[in-house]
Tab-separated table of C-alpha atoms in Angstrom:
chain	number	residue	atom	x	y	z
I	13	MET	CA	11.514	2.861	73.250
I	14	LYS	CA	10.849	0.683	70.230
I	15	PRO	CA	13.843	0.252	67.913
I	16	VAL	CA	14.094	1.823	64.683
I	17	GLN	CA	13.335	-0.501	61.784
I	18	THR	CA	16.508	0.788	59.517
I	19	ALA	CA	15.959	-2.007	56.748
I	20	MET	CA	13.223	-4.260	55.517
I	21	TYR	CA	15.186	-6.273	53.314
I	22	PRO	CA	18.273	-8.108	53.549
I	23	GLU	CA	21.587	-6.254	53.463
I	24	GLU	CA	22.434	-8.212	50.159
I	25	THR	CA	19.375	-7.180	48.163
I	26	ARG	CA	20.109	-3.124	48.332
I	27	GLY	CA	21.962	-2.852	45.448
I	28	VAL	CA	19.737	-4.937	43.495
I	29	LEU	CA	16.720	-2.561	44.441
I	30	SER	CA	18.608	0.749	43.814
I	31	PHE	CA	19.636	-0.753	40.622
I	32	GLY	CA	16.490	0.872	38.931
I	33	LYS	CA	17.644	4.476	39.976
I	34	ARG	CA	21.027	4.933	38.995
I	35	SER	CA	21.779	7.071	36.416
I	36	ARG	CA	22.357	5.447	32.919
I	37	PRO	CA	23.758	7.970	30.339
I	38	HIS	CA	23.210	5.743	27.779
I	39	GLU	CA	20.130	4.585	27.897
I	40	ASN	CA	19.339	8.697	27.791
I	41	ILE	CA	21.182	9.015	24.549
I	42	ILE	CA	19.104	5.876	23.067
I	43	GLN	CA	16.038	7.608	24.074
I	44	ALA	CA	17.032	10.931	22.621
I	45	VAL	CA	17.757	9.286	19.458
I	46	LEU	CA	14.305	7.407	19.459
I	47	VAL	CA	12.672	10.930	20.036
I	48	PHE	CA	14.731	12.517	17.458
I	49	CYS	CA	13.818	9.612	14.970
I	50	ALA	CA	10.112	10.234	15.498
I	51	ALA	CA	10.137	13.764	15.194
I	52	VAL	CA	12.173	13.716	12.133
I	53	SER	CA	9.041	11.453	10.420
I	54	ILE	CA	6.551	13.345	11.784
I	55	LEU	CA	8.094	16.720	10.882
I	56	THR	CA	8.795	14.874	7.282
I	57	THR	CA	4.760	14.443	6.862
I	58	LEU	CA	4.226	17.900	8.171
I	59	GLY	CA	6.479	19.718	5.538
I	60	ILE	CA	5.090	17.520	3.068
I	61	ILE	CA	1.404	18.655	3.972
I	62	VAL	CA	2.829	21.969	4.041
I	63	VAL	CA	4.323	22.273	0.738
I	64	LEU	CA	1.518	20.520	-1.067
I	65	GLY	CA	-0.616	22.711	0.842
I	66	THR	CA	0.794	26.073	-0.246
I	67	GLU	CA	1.588	24.785	-3.908
I	68	SER	CA	-2.237	23.937	-4.483
I	69	SER	CA	-3.517	26.581	-2.933
I	70	ALA	CA	-1.924	29.449	-5.657
I	71	PHE	CA	-3.110	26.620	-8.252
I	72	PHE	CA	-6.819	26.704	-6.919
I	73	ARG	CA	-7.043	29.997	-6.814
I	74	GLU	CA	-6.878	30.049	-10.545
I	75	VAL	CA	-8.940	26.600	-11.037
I	76	SER	CA	-11.776	26.317	-8.852
I	77	LEU	CA	-12.071	23.249	-6.722
I	78	ARG	CA	-15.506	21.814	-8.569
I	79	GLU	CA	-13.441	22.036	-11.863
I	80	PHE	CA	-10.966	20.523	-10.956
I	81	LEU	CA	-12.530	17.329	-9.182
I	82	THR	CA	-15.477	16.995	-11.871
I	83	GLY	CA	-13.714	18.132	-15.138
I	84	ARG	CA	-13.463	15.315	-18.018
I	85	SER	CA	-10.752	16.937	-19.818
I	86	TRP	CA	-7.180	17.735	-18.684
I	87	GLN	CA	-5.545	20.311	-21.139
I	88	PRO	CA	-3.389	22.661	-19.765
I	89	SER	CA	-2.719	24.127	-23.106
I	90	ILE	CA	-5.900	25.445	-23.182
I	91	GLY	CA	-6.557	25.905	-19.119
I	92	GLU	CA	-8.354	22.938	-19.095
I	93	PHE	CA	-7.544	21.216	-15.623
I	94	GLY	CA	-10.427	18.181	-15.030
I	95	ILE	CA	-8.841	15.391	-13.047
I	96	LEU	CA	-11.082	12.807	-13.795
I	97	PRO	CA	-9.272	11.013	-16.652
I	98	LEU	CA	-6.149	11.185	-14.434
I	99	VAL	CA	-8.295	9.307	-11.879
I	100	ASN	CA	-9.660	6.801	-14.175
I	101	ALA	CA	-7.026	5.515	-15.094
I	102	THR	CA	-5.271	4.902	-11.880
I	103	LEU	CA	-8.376	3.100	-10.784
I	104	MET	CA	-8.271	1.345	-13.674
I	105	THR	CA	-4.793	0.155	-13.370
I	106	SER	CA	-5.300	-0.087	-9.417
I	107	LEU	CA	-8.284	-2.843	-9.636
I	108	ALA	CA	-6.562	-4.648	-12.242
I	109	ALA	CA	-3.655	-5.023	-9.991
I	110	MET	CA	-6.000	-6.079	-7.064
I	111	LEU	CA	-7.908	-8.559	-9.257
I	112	VAL	CA	-4.553	-10.326	-9.445
I	113	ALA	CA	-2.949	-9.619	-5.812
I	114	LEU	CA	-5.948	-10.216	-3.880
I	115	PRO	CA	-7.131	-14.039	-5.207
I	116	LEU	CA	-3.413	-15.121	-5.430
I	117	GLY	CA	-2.251	-13.361	-2.246
I	118	LEU	CA	-5.326	-14.870	-0.208
I	119	GLY	CA	-4.375	-18.344	-2.141
I	120	VAL	CA	-0.749	-18.384	-1.176
I	121	ALA	CA	-1.625	-17.257	2.485
I	122	VAL	CA	-4.225	-19.812	2.936
I	123	TYR	CA	-1.543	-22.640	1.641
I	124	LEU	CA	1.074	-21.175	3.995
I	125	ALA	CA	-1.113	-21.065	7.209
I	126	GLU	CA	-2.734	-24.364	6.469
I	127	TYR	CA	-1.114	-26.617	4.205
I	128	ALA	CA	2.724	-25.774	4.035
I	129	SER	CA	5.222	-27.445	5.596
I	130	GLU	CA	8.027	-25.752	7.894
I	131	ARG	CA	10.588	-26.573	5.136
I	132	VAL	CA	7.923	-25.362	2.457
I	133	ARG	CA	6.968	-22.482	3.998
I	134	GLU	CA	10.891	-21.552	4.205
I	135	THR	CA	11.515	-21.966	0.517
I	136	LEU	CA	8.410	-19.921	-0.613
I	137	LYS	CA	8.551	-16.983	1.874
I	138	PRO	CA	12.212	-15.892	0.335
I	139	ILE	CA	10.537	-15.735	-3.166
I	140	LEU	CA	7.853	-13.573	-2.215
I	141	GLU	CA	10.318	-11.387	-0.780
I	142	VAL	CA	12.303	-11.351	-3.640
I	143	LEU	CA	9.445	-10.346	-5.799
I	144	SER	CA	9.019	-7.151	-3.552
I	145	GLY	CA	12.359	-6.469	-3.693
I	146	VAL	CA	12.697	-6.359	-7.301
I	147	PRO	CA	13.214	-2.538	-8.887
I	148	THR	CA	9.601	-1.579	-9.971
I	149	VAL	CA	11.464	-0.252	-13.282
I	150	VAL	CA	12.268	-3.875	-14.240
I	151	TYR	CA	8.496	-4.649	-13.279
I	152	GLY	CA	7.463	-1.602	-16.104
I	153	TYR	CA	9.622	-2.620	-19.006
I	154	PHE	CA	8.548	-6.412	-18.156
I	155	ALA	CA	5.054	-4.982	-18.989
I	156	LEU	CA	5.735	-3.217	-21.742
I	157	THR	CA	8.059	-6.146	-23.391
I	158	VAL	CA	6.503	-9.653	-22.267
I	159	VAL	CA	2.513	-9.076	-20.990
I	160	THR	CA	1.770	-6.648	-23.724
I	161	PRO	CA	3.203	-8.357	-26.458
I	162	ALA	CA	1.394	-11.643	-24.981
I	163	LEU	CA	-2.094	-9.719	-24.436
I	164	ARG	CA	-1.760	-8.419	-28.374
I	165	ASN	CA	-1.276	-12.023	-29.495
I	166	LEU	CA	-4.625	-12.971	-27.189
I	167	PHE	CA	-6.843	-10.375	-28.100
I	168	GLY	CA	-5.700	-9.226	-31.492
I	169	GLN	CA	-3.320	-6.682	-32.780
I	170	ASP	CA	-5.883	-4.135	-33.405
I	171	SER	CA	-7.590	-4.820	-30.359
I	172	ILE	CA	-5.088	-3.810	-28.039
I	173	GLU	CA	-2.641	-0.526	-28.085
I	174	VAL	CA	1.039	-0.904	-27.360
I	175	TYR	CA	0.466	1.254	-24.025
I	176	ASN	CA	-2.880	-0.043	-21.739
I	177	THR	CA	-3.861	0.116	-18.692
I	178	LEU	CA	-4.228	-3.621	-18.445
I	179	SER	CA	-0.729	-4.835	-18.795
I	180	ALA	CA	0.327	-2.566	-16.213
I	181	GLY	CA	-2.322	-3.367	-13.937
I	182	LEU	CA	-1.413	-7.170	-14.154
I	183	VAL	CA	1.906	-6.537	-13.532
I	184	MET	CA	1.554	-4.065	-10.525
I	185	GLY	CA	-0.699	-7.135	-9.033
I	186	VAL	CA	2.403	-9.295	-8.854
I	187	LEU	CA	4.257	-6.631	-7.198
I	188	ILE	CA	1.578	-6.137	-4.705
I	189	LEU	CA	1.671	-9.971	-4.535
I	190	PRO	CA	3.669	-10.314	-1.303
I	191	LEU	CA	2.199	-7.539	0.424
I	192	VAL	CA	-1.113	-8.846	0.342
I	193	SER	CA	-0.033	-12.576	0.863
I	194	SER	CA	2.331	-11.667	3.994
I	195	MET	CA	-0.944	-9.849	5.751
I	196	CYS	CA	-3.373	-12.067	4.692
I	197	GLU	CA	-0.949	-15.381	6.199
I	198	ASP	CA	-0.562	-13.097	9.172
I	199	ALA	CA	-4.238	-12.569	9.907
I	200	LEU	CA	-4.833	-16.311	9.227
I	201	SER	CA	-2.218	-17.483	11.579
I	202	ALA	CA	-3.904	-15.410	14.442
I	203	VAL	CA	-6.618	-17.659	14.252
I	204	PRO	CA	-6.602	-19.886	17.222
I	205	ARG	CA	-6.109	-23.424	16.946
I	206	SER	CA	-9.544	-24.452	18.805
I	207	LEU	CA	-11.283	-23.096	15.954
I	208	ARG	CA	-9.662	-25.235	14.000
I	209	GLU	CA	-9.921	-28.236	16.297
I	210	ALA	CA	-13.415	-27.477	16.672
I	211	ALA	CA	-14.106	-27.967	13.016
I	212	TYR	CA	-12.250	-31.179	12.278
I	213	ALA	CA	-14.336	-32.462	15.742
I	214	MET	CA	-17.616	-31.656	13.673
I	215	GLY	CA	-16.213	-33.636	10.844
I	216	ALA	CA	-15.455	-30.787	8.702
I	217	THR	CA	-12.550	-31.335	5.922
I	218	LYS	CA	-9.150	-29.447	5.673
I	219	LEU	CA	-10.749	-27.652	2.852
I	220	GLU	CA	-14.118	-26.692	4.595
I	221	THR	CA	-12.463	-25.386	7.636
I	222	SER	CA	-10.040	-23.065	5.718
I	223	VAL	CA	-12.608	-21.433	3.535
I	224	MET	CA	-15.571	-21.772	6.089
I	225	ILE	CA	-13.816	-20.942	9.139
I	226	ILE	CA	-10.497	-19.665	9.175
I	227	VAL	CA	-10.785	-17.143	6.442
I	228	PRO	CA	-14.339	-15.524	7.824
I	229	ALA	CA	-12.627	-15.305	10.930
I	230	ALA	CA	-9.672	-13.309	9.628
I	231	PHE	CA	-11.997	-10.768	7.842
I	232	SER	CA	-10.611	-8.001	9.244
I	233	GLY	CA	-6.838	-8.723	8.566
I	234	ILE	CA	-7.721	-9.647	4.916
I	235	ALA	CA	-10.076	-6.556	4.250
I	236	ALA	CA	-7.299	-4.377	5.707
I	237	ALA	CA	-4.380	-6.493	3.158
I	238	PHE	CA	-6.784	-5.533	0.089
I	239	ILE	CA	-7.113	-1.623	1.388
I	240	LEU	CA	-3.054	-1.419	1.909
I	241	GLY	CA	-2.619	-3.057	-1.388
I	242	LEU	CA	-4.917	-0.775	-3.151
I	243	SER	CA	-3.236	2.051	-1.535
I	244	ARG	CA	0.221	0.768	-2.643
I	245	ALA	CA	-1.456	0.038	-6.155
I	246	VAL	CA	-2.696	3.793	-6.388
I	247	GLY	CA	0.686	5.144	-5.390
I	248	GLU	CA	3.197	3.157	-8.027
I	249	THR	CA	5.021	5.201	-10.628
I	250	MET	CA	7.296	3.366	-12.725
I	251	ILE	CA	4.955	0.646	-14.233
I	252	VAL	CA	2.478	2.871	-15.371
I	253	ALA	CA	4.686	5.473	-16.639
I	254	LEU	CA	6.451	2.793	-19.077
I	255	ALA	CA	3.534	0.636	-19.798
I	256	ALA	CA	0.505	2.516	-19.594
I	257	GLY	CA	0.662	5.367	-21.675
I	258	ALA	CA	1.212	9.230	-21.945
I	259	GLY	CA	-1.731	11.803	-22.110
I	260	PRO	CA	-4.611	12.066	-20.271
I	261	LYS	CA	-7.762	10.407	-21.660
I	262	LEU	CA	-10.970	9.247	-20.167
I	263	THR	CA	-11.681	5.897	-21.284
I	264	LEU	CA	-13.161	2.539	-19.545
I	265	ASN	CA	-11.413	0.540	-21.991
I	266	PRO	CA	-8.652	-1.386	-20.225
I	267	LEU	CA	-6.989	-2.370	-23.595
I	268	LYS	CA	-6.300	1.491	-24.237
I	269	ALA	CA	-3.925	3.474	-23.436
I	270	ALA	CA	-4.294	6.283	-20.304
I	271	GLU	CA	-2.092	8.308	-18.097
I	272	THR	CA	-2.625	7.740	-14.235
I	273	MET	CA	-1.899	10.553	-11.720
I	274	THR	CA	1.676	9.150	-10.706
I	275	GLY	CA	2.496	9.277	-14.856
I	276	HIS	CA	1.541	12.287	-15.418
I	277	ILE	CA	3.486	14.017	-12.553
I	278	VAL	CA	6.556	11.778	-13.922
I	279	ARG	CA	6.136	13.244	-17.380
I	280	ILE	CA	5.448	16.970	-16.760
I	281	SER	CA	8.103	17.044	-13.874
I	282	GLY	CA	10.775	15.617	-16.209
I	283	GLY	CA	9.830	18.077	-19.250
I	284	ASP	CA	11.085	22.081	-19.350
I	285	ILE	CA	8.015	23.639	-17.497
I	286	SER	CA	8.512	27.008	-15.690
I	287	TYR	CA	8.119	26.840	-12.179
I	288	ASP	CA	5.533	29.689	-12.279
I	289	SER	CA	3.406	28.235	-14.707
I	290	MET	CA	-0.409	26.492	-14.082
I	291	ASP	CA	1.268	22.989	-15.321
I	292	TYR	CA	3.648	23.093	-12.603
I	293	ARG	CA	1.253	24.104	-9.804
I	294	SER	CA	-1.166	21.450	-10.876
I	295	LEU	CA	1.105	18.795	-10.160
I	296	PHE	CA	0.931	19.635	-6.382
I	297	ALA	CA	-2.704	19.804	-6.892
I	298	ILE	CA	-2.354	15.944	-8.373
I	299	ALA	CA	-0.008	15.178	-5.480
I	300	LEU	CA	-2.122	16.514	-2.800
I	301	VAL	CA	-5.115	14.552	-4.316
I	302	LEU	CA	-2.807	11.125	-4.294
I	303	PHE	CA	-1.735	12.106	-0.568
I	304	VAL	CA	-5.121	12.321	0.738
I	305	THR	CA	-6.493	9.514	-1.309
I	306	THR	CA	-3.746	7.190	0.159
I	307	LEU	CA	-4.241	9.020	3.630
I	308	ALA	CA	-7.815	8.101	3.752
I	309	LEU	CA	-7.367	4.237	2.268
I	310	ASN	CA	-4.859	3.944	5.371
I	311	MET	CA	-7.542	5.528	7.850
I	312	VAL	CA	-10.245	2.774	6.236
I	313	SER	CA	-8.002	-0.018	6.812
I	314	ARG	CA	-7.102	1.087	10.399
I	315	SER	CA	-10.959	1.491	10.924
I	316	ILE	CA	-11.949	-1.687	9.426
I	317	VAL	CA	-9.326	-3.604	11.393
I	318	LYS	CA	-10.432	-1.975	14.995
I	319	LYS	CA	-13.916	-2.490	14.259
I	320	TYR	CA	-14.287	-6.201	12.845
I	321	ARG	CA	-11.238	-7.549	14.798
I	322	GLU	CA	-12.106	-10.716	16.580
I	323	VAL	CA	-10.449	-10.937	20.066
I	324	TYR	CA	-9.864	-14.529	21.096
I	325	GLU	CA	-8.826	-15.802	24.328
């Protein structure tokens, strides 16, 4: 009769091998807490969608979707609910912000990733983080009391209004700058060193390598930074509420006052309006447009990263 093999491993390793099978109540608790946190975030998002959809449906029973999306006048007092003036102002401030944030953010990212020493990097990055931590209401008053007077001195007192979309957009660009620069720096740092060394071996300068090799190689990350920055600008509230102006106006002149979607929501929700009025329900319709817009921008950003991402070995 063959002897029975009672063990395949030494006696001293049996406790180690059975370690993974032991009951760990604390890990189960941690896992339950993590699942709960994930569920809360998902349920919160679903709750927002349900509330926006429910309140907006009551609004769209009275106002057609076509009139809402294509109307050129927003005057609830006479039953006109065309969102184009609000969308136009939102786009003007957002594009002005990106005209500031993208070039400066990309320049800062290239400097930090390619030129700056470790000591300089450790000094500049906290400064950028401080910019992102300043309350937006401070930026709003800065735009109103500093940037707007400077623009009025530059363009003339009669050429630019006290409340205007340009000053709000410029200051929003400063607010978004840390986000854009951080994402661009991460994208540039992800480019392998072998590409840099190959460019140097062919006689390229550091500037040529950065502009012609590194930046194109990090295109997907830079594009994602631009789109996420744009999404952040679209949803900004306090700066535009304080500096851009009140009253929906369909104008392409950034030196004039105009009201954005978020600014309109803040102004109307702070007033005395009936909860059953069309003016109140219109706020949820505007909020739904904002939600869909930011969601679409985030999805486009993810798709760009996924489609154009370079895979290096």
